[in-house]
Amino acid sequence: MKIQVLGPLSAEVNGASIVPTAGKPRQILALLALYPGRVMPVPTLMEEIWGTNLPQSALTTLQTYILQLRRRLGTAMGPGAPGSAKDVLATRHGGYLLQVQPESVDVHTYERLVAGGQSAFEEGDDEQAAGLLRQALAMWQGPALVDVRVGPILEIEVMRLEESRLVTVERRIDADLRLGRHTELLAELAELIARHPQHEGLHSQAMVALYRSGRQATGLDVYRRLRTRLIDELGVEPSPQLQRLHQAMLTVDPALDVIAGPRRGSTFDLYAA
């Protein structure tokens, strides 16, 4: 089985899709796929589908959805497959689980690559870090579960995945900046700060990339626009480290030209206390 959740939901067995067209069975499949090999309790599945307003027939209806999924699974597996659909989408006391290897689901490969990239980053191997993180990000085919109606459980999972994606982008840019790729990053960073207009980490990266590309004035303008937005919308000043980065740019601090110095932290923490 091959399952993708980093974008539209996709689940294939022997090249045949087992993703149902109906919304609620899609939710069940998506939730089970996020936790392969783990029992998903019936109350959790019910909460995802119906929230707190459970119909009287909730358990029976849930069992019907599981049966529908098993039928699609059995058809794709074919008559000669070892085991049965009930072995793959298994019933356990109090819940159901998808008996597949974690590597069958794209999110688990993604998280393994991210962990490897983060370790390489912390060890100072920026080339390896950038490469692994780029591989991880390339697995995304759009917003997580973009074509699945999400209930309260999946909503949390989607938020977690999207936050992980943004953090991974930021860390990959950190590695690229330490490798001296500031000019190549300018267009990407311009798009990112437009999409995340209050994200200080991305703004700090844009400021540094512009500064190192000989565009000090534009980098200072990035700070000015962020500060105005934070004051107008939240009533707060930029963080102390971002203020210190701004001051360093004003005074042309030589430390800003150091691509990969002894401190192995993020760009945002260049001027952390």
C-alpha positions as a printed Julia matrix, in Angstrom:
273×3 Matrix{Float64}:
   0.0     0.0    0.0
   1.12    3.52  -0.76
  -0.57    6.42   1.05
  -0.08   10.17   0.64
  -1.48   12.8    3.01
   0.93   15.66   2.21
  -1.44   17.13  -0.35
  -4.59   15.44  -1.71
  -5.37   12.13   0.0
  -4.13    9.2   -2.04
  -4.11    5.51  -1.11
  -3.27    2.8   -3.61
  -2.99   -0.96  -3.5
  -1.49   -2.63  -6.58
  -1.93    0.67  -8.4
  -5.67    0.87  -7.66
  -7.08    3.68  -5.54
  -8.97    2.72  -2.39
  -9.93    6.31  -1.49
 -13.72    6.55  -1.19
 -15.63    9.41  -2.75
 -17.88    9.95   0.29
 -16.62   12.49   2.8
 -16.86   10.63   6.11
 -15.14    7.4    4.98
 -12.36    9.63   3.56
 -11.93   11.16   7.02
 -11.66    7.72   8.6
  -9.07    6.56   6.07
  -7.04    9.76   6.52
  -7.02    9.47  10.31
  -6.06    5.79  10.27
  -3.33    6.51   7.7
  -1.71    9.12   9.95
  -1.19    6.45  12.63
  -0.36    3.18  10.85
  -0.09    0.21  13.18
  -1.82    2.07  16.02
  -5.33    1.47  17.26
  -7.61    4.43  16.65
 -10.32    4.28  19.35
 -13.93    4.29  18.23
 -14.75    7.45  20.27
 -11.93    9.31  18.5
 -13.21    8.26  15.08
 -16.73    9.29  16.06
 -15.54   12.68  17.32
 -13.72   13.29  14.06
 -16.81   12.5   11.99
 -19.59   14.03  14.08
 -17.93   16.22  16.69
 -19.96   16.29  19.91
 -23.33   15.78  18.17
 -23.35   12.02  17.78
 -26.39   10.52  16.06
 -28.1     7.59  17.76
 -26.87    5.32  14.98
 -23.24    6.5   15.28
 -21.69    3.11  16.04
 -23.65    1.28  13.36
 -22.87    3.98  10.8
 -19.16    3.9   11.67
 -19.12    0.12  11.21
 -20.76    0.62   7.81
 -18.01    3.06   6.79
 -15.34    0.56   7.88
 -17.08   -2.13   5.84
 -17.09    0.15   2.78
 -13.36    0.78   3.17
 -12.67   -2.94   3.52
 -14.62   -3.67   0.34
 -12.55   -1.17  -1.63
  -9.4    -2.58  -0.06
 -10.38   -6.17  -0.84
 -11.17   -5.33  -4.47
  -7.77   -3.69  -4.91
  -5.92   -6.53  -3.16
  -7.49   -9.13  -5.45
  -8.46  -12.74  -4.71
  -4.9   -14.01  -4.67
  -3.55  -11.64  -2.04
  -2.07  -13.08   1.16
  -4.34  -12.2    4.04
  -7.58  -10.31   3.72
  -8.89   -6.77   3.88
  -9.85   -7.46   7.52
  -6.19   -8.18   8.26
  -5.12   -4.84   6.78
  -7.95   -2.74   8.2
  -8.16   -4.64  11.43
 -10.59   -4.56  14.33
  -9.1    -4.37  17.79
 -10.75   -4.03  21.18
 -12.24   -0.57  21.23
 -11.05    0.56  17.81
  -9.53   -0.04  14.39
  -6.06    0.11  12.93
  -4.4     0.11   9.54
  -1.84   -2.71   9.46
   0.73   -1.22   7.09
   4.37   -0.29   7.48
   4.92    3.35   8.51
   7.1     3.78   5.41
   3.99    3.22   3.3
   2.72    6.65   4.37
   4.5     9.7    2.98
   4.34   11.68   6.22
   6.57    9.17   7.99
   9.25    9.38   5.28
   8.92   13.16   5.44
   9.46   13.21   9.21
  12.46   10.89   8.93
  14.09   13.18   6.37
  13.34   16.24   8.54
  14.93   14.58  11.58
  18.03   13.73   9.54
  18.25   17.24   8.16
  17.87   18.77  11.61
  20.63   16.54  13.0
  22.96   17.49  10.14
  22.15   21.16  10.7
  23.0    20.95  14.4
  26.24   19.14  13.57
  27.24   21.89  11.14
  26.88   19.83   7.95
  24.91   22.5    6.09
  25.15   20.84   2.67
  23.7    17.61   4.01
  21.08   19.5    6.02
  19.91   21.54   3.04
  19.74   18.44   0.85
  17.72   16.33   3.28
  15.33   19.14   4.14
  14.83   19.89   0.45
  13.98   16.23  -0.15
  11.48   16.34   2.7
   9.77   19.45   1.37
   9.62   18.0   -2.15
   7.25   15.33  -0.84
   4.5    17.92  -0.37
   1.96   18.02  -3.2
  -0.14   20.84  -1.72
  -1.72   21.63   1.67
  -2.06   18.54   3.86
  -5.27   16.57   3.17
  -6.46   19.43   0.98
  -9.36   17.4   -0.45
 -10.59   15.92   2.84
 -13.24   17.52   5.02
 -11.54   17.73   8.42
 -13.21   17.39  11.8
 -11.73   18.36  15.17
  -9.09   15.59  15.24
  -7.84   15.93  11.69
  -7.88   19.72  11.98
  -5.25   19.49  14.73
  -3.2    17.05  12.65
  -3.32   19.3    9.58
  -2.25   22.31  11.67
   0.66   20.29  13.09
   1.8    19.2    9.64
   1.55   22.69   8.15
   3.51   24.15  11.05
   6.15   21.44  10.59
   6.35   22.33   6.9
   6.93   26.02   7.67
   9.58   25.24  10.3
  11.32   22.92   7.83
  11.31   25.62   5.15
  12.81   28.06   7.63
  15.52   25.61   8.7
  16.4    24.77   5.08
  16.77   28.48   4.33
  19.03   28.79   7.39
  21.27   26.08   5.93
  21.26   27.72   2.49
  22.16   31.09   4.02
  25.09   29.5    5.85
  26.2    28.1    2.5
  26.25   31.58   0.96
  23.17   31.14  -1.24
  21.65   34.46  -0.2
  21.01   35.81  -3.7
  19.25   32.63  -4.83
  16.9    32.89  -1.85
  15.61   36.41  -2.46
  12.58   35.54  -4.59
  11.51   32.68  -2.32
  11.83   34.84   0.79
   9.87   37.68  -0.8
   7.0    35.25  -1.42
   7.23   33.75   2.07
   7.11   37.05   3.95
   4.14   38.11   1.8
   2.32   34.93   2.82
   3.42   35.17   6.47
   3.43   38.91   7.15
   4.03   38.61  10.92
   6.63   35.81  10.91
   9.79   37.28  12.43
  12.02   34.35  11.55
  11.31   34.62   7.83
  11.7    38.4    7.96
  15.1    38.05   9.64
  16.19   35.68   6.88
  15.01   38.11   4.21
  16.87   40.96   5.91
  20.13   39.0    6.06
  19.79   37.7    2.49
  19.19   41.22   1.18
  22.05   42.67   3.22
  24.51   40.06   1.96
  23.29   40.68  -1.61
  24.27   44.35  -1.35
  20.7    45.54  -0.78
  21.0    47.0    2.71
  18.29   49.64   2.18
  15.75   47.04   1.04
  16.61   44.86   4.02
  16.02   47.8    6.37
  12.7    48.45   4.65
  11.63   44.86   5.34
  12.18   45.55   9.04
  10.34   48.88   8.89
   7.28   47.36   7.26
   7.21   44.45   9.72
   7.53   46.8   12.71
   4.68   48.97  11.42
   2.49   45.91  10.95
   3.23   44.49  14.39
   2.5    47.82  16.09
  -0.67   48.48  14.09
  -2.13   44.97  14.29
  -0.83   43.61  17.6
   0.39   46.64  19.51
   3.86   45.15  20.03
   7.42   45.94  18.96
   9.58   43.38  17.12
  11.46   40.95  19.35
  14.76   42.05  20.93
  16.85   39.84  18.64
  15.19   41.28  15.55
  15.77   44.8   16.87
  19.44   43.93  17.41
  19.66   42.53  13.86
  18.21   45.79  12.58
  20.76   47.78  14.57
  23.58   45.58  13.27
  22.5    46.35   9.71
  22.43   50.07  10.47
  25.96   49.94  11.87
  27.25   47.54   9.16
  28.28   44.95  11.73
  31.02   42.73  10.18
  29.44   39.71  11.9
  26.59   39.91   9.39
  28.96   38.9    6.62
  29.99   35.71   8.38
  28.22   32.97   6.49
  28.88   30.06   8.84
  30.53   31.16  12.04
  31.04   29.19  15.25
  27.4    29.64  16.34
  25.28   26.99  14.69
  21.87   28.48  15.44
  19.21   29.89  13.16
  19.39   33.2   11.32
  16.74   34.55  13.68
  19.05   33.87  16.63
  22.13   35.6   15.18
  21.64   38.39  17.7
  19.88   36.49  20.46
  20.91   37.55  23.94
